[in-house]
Short mmCIF file of C-alpha atoms in Angstrom, two decimals:
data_model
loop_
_atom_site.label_atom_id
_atom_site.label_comp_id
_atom_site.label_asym_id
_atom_site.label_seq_id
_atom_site.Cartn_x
_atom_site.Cartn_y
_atom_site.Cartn_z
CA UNK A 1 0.00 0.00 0.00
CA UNK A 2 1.51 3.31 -1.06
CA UNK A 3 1.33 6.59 1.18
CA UNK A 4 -1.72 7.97 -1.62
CA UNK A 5 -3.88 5.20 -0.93
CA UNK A 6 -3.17 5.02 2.91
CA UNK A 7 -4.43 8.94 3.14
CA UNK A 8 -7.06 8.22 0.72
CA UNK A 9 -8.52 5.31 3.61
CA UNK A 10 -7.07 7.74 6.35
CA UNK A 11 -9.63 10.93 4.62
CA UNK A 12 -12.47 7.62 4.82
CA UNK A 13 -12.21 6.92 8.19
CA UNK A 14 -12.59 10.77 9.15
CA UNK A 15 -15.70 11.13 7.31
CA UNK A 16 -16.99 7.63 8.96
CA UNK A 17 -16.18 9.38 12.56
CA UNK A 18 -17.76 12.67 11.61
CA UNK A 19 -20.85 11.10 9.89
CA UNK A 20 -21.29 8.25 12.77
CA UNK A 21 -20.80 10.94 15.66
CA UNK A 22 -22.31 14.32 14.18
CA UNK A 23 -25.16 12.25 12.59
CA UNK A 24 -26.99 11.48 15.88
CA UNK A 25 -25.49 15.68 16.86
CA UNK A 26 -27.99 16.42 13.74
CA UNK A 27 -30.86 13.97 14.62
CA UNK A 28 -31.04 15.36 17.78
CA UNK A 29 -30.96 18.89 16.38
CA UNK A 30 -33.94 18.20 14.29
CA UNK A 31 -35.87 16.42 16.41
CA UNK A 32 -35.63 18.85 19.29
CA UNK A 33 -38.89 21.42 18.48
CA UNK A 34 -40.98 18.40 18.06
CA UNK A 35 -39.64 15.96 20.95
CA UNK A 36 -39.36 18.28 23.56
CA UNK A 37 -42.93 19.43 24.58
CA UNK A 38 -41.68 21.95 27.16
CA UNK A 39 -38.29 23.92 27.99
CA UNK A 40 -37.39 21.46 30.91
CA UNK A 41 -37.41 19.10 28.56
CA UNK A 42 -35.89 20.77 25.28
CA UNK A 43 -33.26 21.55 27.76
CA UNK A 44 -32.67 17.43 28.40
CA UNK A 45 -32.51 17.04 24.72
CA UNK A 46 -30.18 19.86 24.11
CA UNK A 47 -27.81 18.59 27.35
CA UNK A 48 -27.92 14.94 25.76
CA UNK A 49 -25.56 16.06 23.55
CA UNK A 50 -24.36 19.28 24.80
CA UNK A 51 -20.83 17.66 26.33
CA UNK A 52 -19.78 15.84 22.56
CA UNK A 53 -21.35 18.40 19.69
CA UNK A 54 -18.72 20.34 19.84
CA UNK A 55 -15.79 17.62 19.65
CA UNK A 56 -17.58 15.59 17.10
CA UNK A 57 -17.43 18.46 14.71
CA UNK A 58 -13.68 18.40 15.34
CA UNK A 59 -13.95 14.91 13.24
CA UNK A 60 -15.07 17.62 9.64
CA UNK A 61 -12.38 19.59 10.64
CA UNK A 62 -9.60 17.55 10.64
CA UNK A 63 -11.12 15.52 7.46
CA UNK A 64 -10.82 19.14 5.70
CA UNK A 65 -7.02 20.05 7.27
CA UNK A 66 -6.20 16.10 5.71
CA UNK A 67 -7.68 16.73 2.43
CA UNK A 68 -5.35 20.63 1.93
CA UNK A 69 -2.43 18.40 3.20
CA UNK A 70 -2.60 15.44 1.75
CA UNK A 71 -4.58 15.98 -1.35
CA UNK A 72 -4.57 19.70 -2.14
CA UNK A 73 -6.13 19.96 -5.96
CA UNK A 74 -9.11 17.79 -4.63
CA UNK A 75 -9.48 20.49 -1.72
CA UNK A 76 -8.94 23.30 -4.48
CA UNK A 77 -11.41 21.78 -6.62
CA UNK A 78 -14.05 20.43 -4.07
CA UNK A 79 -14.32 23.82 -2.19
CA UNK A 80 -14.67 25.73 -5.54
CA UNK A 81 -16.97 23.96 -7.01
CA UNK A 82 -19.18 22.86 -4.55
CA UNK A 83 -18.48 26.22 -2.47
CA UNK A 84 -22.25 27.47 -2.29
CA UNK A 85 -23.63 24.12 -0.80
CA UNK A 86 -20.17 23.96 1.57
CA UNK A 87 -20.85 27.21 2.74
CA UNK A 88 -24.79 26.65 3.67
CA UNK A 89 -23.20 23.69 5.66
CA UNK A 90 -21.08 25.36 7.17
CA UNK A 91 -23.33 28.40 7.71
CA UNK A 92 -25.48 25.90 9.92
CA UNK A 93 -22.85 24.70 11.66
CA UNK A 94 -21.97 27.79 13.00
CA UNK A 95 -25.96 28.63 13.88
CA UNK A 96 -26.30 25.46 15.56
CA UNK A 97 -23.00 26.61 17.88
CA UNK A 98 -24.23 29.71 18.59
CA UNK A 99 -27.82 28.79 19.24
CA UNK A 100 -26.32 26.23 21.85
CA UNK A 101 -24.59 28.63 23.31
CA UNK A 102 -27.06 31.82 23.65
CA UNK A 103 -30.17 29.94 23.88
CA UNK A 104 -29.95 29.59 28.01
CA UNK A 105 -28.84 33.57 27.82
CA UNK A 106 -32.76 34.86 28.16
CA UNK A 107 -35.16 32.95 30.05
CA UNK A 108 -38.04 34.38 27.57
CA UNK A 109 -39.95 31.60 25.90
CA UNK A 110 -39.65 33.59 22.42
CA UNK A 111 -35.53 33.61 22.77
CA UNK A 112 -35.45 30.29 23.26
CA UNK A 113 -37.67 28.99 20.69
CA UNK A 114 -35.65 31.57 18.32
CA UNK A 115 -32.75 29.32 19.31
CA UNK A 116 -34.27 26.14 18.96
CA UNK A 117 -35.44 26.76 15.56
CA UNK A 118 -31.76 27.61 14.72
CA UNK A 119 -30.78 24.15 15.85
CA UNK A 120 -33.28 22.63 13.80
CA UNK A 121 -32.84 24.64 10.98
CA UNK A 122 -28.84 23.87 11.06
CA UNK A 123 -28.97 20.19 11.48
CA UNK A 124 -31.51 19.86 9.12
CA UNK A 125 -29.42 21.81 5.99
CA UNK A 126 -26.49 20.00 7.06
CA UNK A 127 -27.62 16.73 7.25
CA UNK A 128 -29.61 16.84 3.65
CA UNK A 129 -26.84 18.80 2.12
CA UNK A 130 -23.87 16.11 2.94
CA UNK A 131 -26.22 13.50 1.10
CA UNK A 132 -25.99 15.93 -1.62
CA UNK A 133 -22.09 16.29 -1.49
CA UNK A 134 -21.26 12.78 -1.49
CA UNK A 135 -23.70 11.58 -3.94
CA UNK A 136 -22.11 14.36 -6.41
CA UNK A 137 -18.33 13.07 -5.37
CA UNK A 138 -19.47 9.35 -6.97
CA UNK A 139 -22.01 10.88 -9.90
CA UNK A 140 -19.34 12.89 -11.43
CA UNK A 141 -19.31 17.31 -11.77
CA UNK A 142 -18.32 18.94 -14.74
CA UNK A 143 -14.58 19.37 -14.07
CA UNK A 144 -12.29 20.03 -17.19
CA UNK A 145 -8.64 19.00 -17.95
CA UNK A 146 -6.97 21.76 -15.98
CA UNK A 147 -8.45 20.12 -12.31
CA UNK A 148 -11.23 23.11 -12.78
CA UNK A 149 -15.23 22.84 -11.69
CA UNK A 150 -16.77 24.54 -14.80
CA UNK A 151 -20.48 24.13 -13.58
CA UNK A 152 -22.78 26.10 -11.09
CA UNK A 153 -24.68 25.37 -7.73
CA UNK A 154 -28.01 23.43 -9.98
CA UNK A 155 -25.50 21.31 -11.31
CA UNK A 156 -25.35 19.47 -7.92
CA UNK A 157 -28.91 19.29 -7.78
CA UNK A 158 -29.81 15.85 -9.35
CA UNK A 159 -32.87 13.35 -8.71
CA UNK A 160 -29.74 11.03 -7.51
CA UNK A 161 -28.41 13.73 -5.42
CA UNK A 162 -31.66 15.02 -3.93
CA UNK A 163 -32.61 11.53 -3.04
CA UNK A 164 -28.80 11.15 -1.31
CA UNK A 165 -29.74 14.26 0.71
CA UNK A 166 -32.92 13.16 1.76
CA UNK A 167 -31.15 9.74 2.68
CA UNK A 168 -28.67 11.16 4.81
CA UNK A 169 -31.42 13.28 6.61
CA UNK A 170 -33.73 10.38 7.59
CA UNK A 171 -30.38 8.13 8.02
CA UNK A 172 -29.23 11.16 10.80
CA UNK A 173 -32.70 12.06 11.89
CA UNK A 174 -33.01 8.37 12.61
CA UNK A 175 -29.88 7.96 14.74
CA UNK A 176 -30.61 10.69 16.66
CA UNK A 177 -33.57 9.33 17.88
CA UNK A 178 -32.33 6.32 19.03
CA UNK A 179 -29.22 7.87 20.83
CA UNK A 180 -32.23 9.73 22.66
CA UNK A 181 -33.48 6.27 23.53
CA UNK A 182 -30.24 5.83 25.40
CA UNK A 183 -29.77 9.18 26.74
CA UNK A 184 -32.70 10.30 28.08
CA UNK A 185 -35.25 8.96 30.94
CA UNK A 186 -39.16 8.43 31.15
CA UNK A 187 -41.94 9.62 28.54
CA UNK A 188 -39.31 10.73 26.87
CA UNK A 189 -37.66 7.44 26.17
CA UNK A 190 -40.83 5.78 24.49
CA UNK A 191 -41.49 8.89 22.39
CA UNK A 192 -38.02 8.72 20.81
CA UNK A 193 -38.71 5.65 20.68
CA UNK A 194 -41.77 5.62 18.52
CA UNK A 195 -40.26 8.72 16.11
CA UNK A 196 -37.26 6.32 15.24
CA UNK A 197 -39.82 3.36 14.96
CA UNK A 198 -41.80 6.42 11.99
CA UNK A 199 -38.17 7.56 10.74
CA UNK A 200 -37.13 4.27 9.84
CA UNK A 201 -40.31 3.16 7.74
CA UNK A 202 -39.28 6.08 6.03
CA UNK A 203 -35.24 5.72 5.86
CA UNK A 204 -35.70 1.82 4.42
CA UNK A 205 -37.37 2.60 1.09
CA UNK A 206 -35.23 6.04 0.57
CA UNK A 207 -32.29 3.87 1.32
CA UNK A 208 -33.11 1.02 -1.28
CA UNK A 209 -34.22 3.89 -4.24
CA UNK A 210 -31.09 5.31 -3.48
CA UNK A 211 -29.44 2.12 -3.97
CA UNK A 212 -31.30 1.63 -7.69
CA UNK A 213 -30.24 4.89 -8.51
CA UNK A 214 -26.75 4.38 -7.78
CA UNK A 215 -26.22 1.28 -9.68
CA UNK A 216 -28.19 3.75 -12.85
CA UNK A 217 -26.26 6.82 -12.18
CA UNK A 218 -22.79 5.70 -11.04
CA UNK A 219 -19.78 2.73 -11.72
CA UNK A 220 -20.46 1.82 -8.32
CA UNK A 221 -21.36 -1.59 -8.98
CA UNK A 222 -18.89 -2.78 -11.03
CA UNK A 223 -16.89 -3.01 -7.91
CA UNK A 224 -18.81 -6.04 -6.22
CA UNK A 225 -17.13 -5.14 -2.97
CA UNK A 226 -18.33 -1.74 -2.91
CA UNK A 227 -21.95 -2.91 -3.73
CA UNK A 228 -22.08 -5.87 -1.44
CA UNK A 229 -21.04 -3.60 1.52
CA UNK A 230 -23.78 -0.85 0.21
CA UNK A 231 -26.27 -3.96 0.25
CA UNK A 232 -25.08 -4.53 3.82
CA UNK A 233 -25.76 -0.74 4.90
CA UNK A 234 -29.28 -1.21 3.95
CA UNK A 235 -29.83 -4.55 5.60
CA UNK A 236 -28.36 -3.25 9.00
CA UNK A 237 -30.84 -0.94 8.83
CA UNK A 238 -33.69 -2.98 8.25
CA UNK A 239 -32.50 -4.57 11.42
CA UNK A 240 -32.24 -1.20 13.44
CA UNK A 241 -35.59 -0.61 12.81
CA UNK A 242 -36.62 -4.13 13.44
CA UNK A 243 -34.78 -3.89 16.74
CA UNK A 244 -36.07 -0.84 17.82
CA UNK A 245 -39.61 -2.14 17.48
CA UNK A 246 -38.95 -4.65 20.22
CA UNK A 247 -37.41 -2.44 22.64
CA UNK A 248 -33.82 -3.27 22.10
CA UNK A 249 -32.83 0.31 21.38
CA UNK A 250 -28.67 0.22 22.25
CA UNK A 251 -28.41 -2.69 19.18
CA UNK A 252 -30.63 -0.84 17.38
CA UNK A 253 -28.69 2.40 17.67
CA UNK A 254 -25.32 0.00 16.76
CA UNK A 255 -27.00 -1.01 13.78
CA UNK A 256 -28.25 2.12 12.51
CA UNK A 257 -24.42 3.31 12.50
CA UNK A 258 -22.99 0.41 10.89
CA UNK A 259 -25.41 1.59 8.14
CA UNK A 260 -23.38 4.44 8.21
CA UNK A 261 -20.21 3.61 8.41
CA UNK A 262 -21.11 0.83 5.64
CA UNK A 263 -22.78 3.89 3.41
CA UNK A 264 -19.87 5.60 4.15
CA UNK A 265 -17.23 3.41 3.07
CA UNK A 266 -19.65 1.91 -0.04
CA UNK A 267 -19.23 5.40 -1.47
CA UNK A 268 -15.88 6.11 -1.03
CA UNK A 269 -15.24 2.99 -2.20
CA UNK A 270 -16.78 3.47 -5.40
CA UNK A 271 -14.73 6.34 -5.69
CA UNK A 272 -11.31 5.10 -5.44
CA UNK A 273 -8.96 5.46 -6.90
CA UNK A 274 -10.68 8.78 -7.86
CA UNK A 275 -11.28 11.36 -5.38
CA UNK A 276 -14.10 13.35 -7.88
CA UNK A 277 -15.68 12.03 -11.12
CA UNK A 278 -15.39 14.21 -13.89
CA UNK A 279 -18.98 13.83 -16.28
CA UNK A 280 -17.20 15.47 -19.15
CA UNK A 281 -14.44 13.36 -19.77
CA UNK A 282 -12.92 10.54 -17.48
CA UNK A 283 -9.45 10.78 -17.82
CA UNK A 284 -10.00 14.43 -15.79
CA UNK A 285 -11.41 13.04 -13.03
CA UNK A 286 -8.86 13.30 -9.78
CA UNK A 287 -7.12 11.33 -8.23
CA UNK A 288 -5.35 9.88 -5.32
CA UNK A 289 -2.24 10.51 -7.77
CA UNK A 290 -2.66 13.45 -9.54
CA UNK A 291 -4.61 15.03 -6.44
CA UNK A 292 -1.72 14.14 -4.16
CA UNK A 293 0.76 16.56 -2.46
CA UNK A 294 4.39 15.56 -2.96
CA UNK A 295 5.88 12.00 -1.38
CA UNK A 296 7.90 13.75 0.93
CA UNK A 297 4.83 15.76 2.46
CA UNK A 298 2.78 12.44 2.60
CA UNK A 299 5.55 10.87 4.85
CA UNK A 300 5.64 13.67 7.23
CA UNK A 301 2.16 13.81 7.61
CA UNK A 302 1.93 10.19 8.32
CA UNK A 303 4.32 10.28 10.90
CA UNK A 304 2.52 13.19 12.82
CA UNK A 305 -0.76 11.12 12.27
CA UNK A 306 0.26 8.05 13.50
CA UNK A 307 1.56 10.04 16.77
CA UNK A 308 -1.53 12.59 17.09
CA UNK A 309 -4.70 10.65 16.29
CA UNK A 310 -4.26 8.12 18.76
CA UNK A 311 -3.90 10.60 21.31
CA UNK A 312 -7.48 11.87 20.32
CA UNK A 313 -9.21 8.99 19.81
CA UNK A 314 -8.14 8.15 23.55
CA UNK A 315 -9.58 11.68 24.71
CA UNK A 316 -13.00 11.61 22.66
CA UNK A 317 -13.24 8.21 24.06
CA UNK A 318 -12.76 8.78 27.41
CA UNK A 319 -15.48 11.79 27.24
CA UNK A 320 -18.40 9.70 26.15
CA UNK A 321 -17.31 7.70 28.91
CA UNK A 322 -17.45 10.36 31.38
CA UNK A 323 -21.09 11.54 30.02
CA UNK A 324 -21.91 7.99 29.58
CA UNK A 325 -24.79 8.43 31.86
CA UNK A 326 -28.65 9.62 30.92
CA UNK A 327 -30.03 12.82 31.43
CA UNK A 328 -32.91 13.85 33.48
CA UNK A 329 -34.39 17.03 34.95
CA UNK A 330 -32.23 16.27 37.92
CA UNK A 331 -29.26 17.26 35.97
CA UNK A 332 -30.20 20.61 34.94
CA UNK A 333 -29.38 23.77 36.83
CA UNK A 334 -31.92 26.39 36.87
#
């Protein structure tokens, strides 16, 4: 394995982290004007995740700092062409911090639904818009032989696409719920319960059109590993919802993010050894090679990976550990 393909997997994995931990960050976020039927208990929703939101978003930003290191022309090209839709993203990342932040500031019930509907409003273009994103990475964009996007912002607006976003936002809304399951105590519980129970009939048929679509609209499945282990994404989730039916909501949360991880690494997969498709010719399509930094900067950035991401991997670990236990009305300070 050469030092390209190990960054290309290293890049995969830090989109699996980001997707598997900020996915249930976004579920939560969207689910928390119509789960929470009074502040006490918006507040237990918000404080479910409020210790890890912040350090699972850390996951997207050291994805990005890998991609400008390790593969700077697909950074160049990614953020320029797809810079309207990455902005919007980020845009409701930074609403959802702040609304986390200033929504305890004013104890008047119209600040704090202002707030609320910021969360919701950021977790819900984020999670739609990544579907979007990655679905675009595997389609193809119009990029010409000089590494340049020469298309506009309806350009990544596709059936496929659209149908990717609205995957990812059931897929998120879905996990969310179920890591409310686990995080929260009484009524609660059973209503999460019973919105992940609704989510999923919904998530299983987006998931399998999504699937057609990608064998119509893609090469994906001319790599039979890649479409056996997008296959297995949409069977684990068939299971998480079959799970969570019968009260067995910690396997059923499991399950739901192997279907991510699997989705994840199905389309990145698919990809490889491209990191974008070009639609107007395919020898201009990127990749690991000729979207690579030099062989000497790929060895020095292994070396400071192998020695740094350990080190947080240990330290995100060991705070879901710490705030391993479910929140009540006990916990909050008034």
């Amino acid at each position: 394995m050469d030092l390209n393909t190990l960054w290309f997997i290293l890049v995969t994995v830090l989109f699996i982290g980001f997707f598997f931990l900020e996915g249930f960050d976004y579920g939560v976020g969207i689910l928390l004007p119509f789960l929470g039927r009074d502040d006490i208990e918006r507040r237990v929703i918000i404080n479910s995740i409020g210790p890890v939101w912040d350090g699972n978003e850390v996951w997207l930003i050291t994805a990005g700092g890998a991609l400008f290191a390790a593969f700077p022309n697909w950074y160049a090209t990614l953020f320029s062409g797809f810079y309207l839709a990455l902005f919007v993203i980020l845009l409701g990342l930074i609403v959802r911090g702040v609304a986390f932040e200033f929504r305890s500031n004013d104890r008047s019930p119209a600040w704090r639904k202002l707030w609320d509907n910021m969360i919701f409003i950021g977790s819900f273009l984020s999670a739609l818009l990544w579907g979007v994103a990655v679905t675009n990475l595997l389609k193809g964009v119009p990029i010409d032989a000089n590494m340049q996007y020469v298309g506009g912002f309806w350009n990544l607006l596709t059936p496929y696409t659209l149908v990717g976003g609205l995957t990812t936002l059931l897929v998120f809304t879905l996990h969310g719920a179920l890591f409310l399951t686990l995080k929260t105590t009484g009524d609660l519980v059973e209503r999460a319960r019973l919105v992940a129970t609704r989510v999923g009939l919904l998530a299983i048929p987006m998931v399998l059109i999504l699937a057609l679509l990608t064998y119509s609209n893609t090469d994906l499945f001319t790599k039979p590993g890649a479409a056996l282990v997008l296959i297995a994404s949409a069977v684990f989730l068939v299971l998480s919802w079959l799970l969570v039916r019968i009260g067995r909501s910690g396997w059923a949360f499991i399950s739901n993010g192997l279907t991510i991880v699997l989705f994840t690494i199905a389309m990145f997969w698919g990809l490889f050894p491209r990191v974008m498709v070009s639609n107007l010719n395919p020898d201009w399509s990127l990749t690991i090679y000729n979207a690579s930094s030099s062989p000497y900067t790929l060895k020095v950035m292994t070396v400071v990976a192998l020695t740094m991401v350990p080190i947080v991997l240990l330290y995100q670990a060991w705070t879901y550990w710490v705030f391993r236990q479910r929140v009540s009305d006990k916990h909050l300070h008034y």
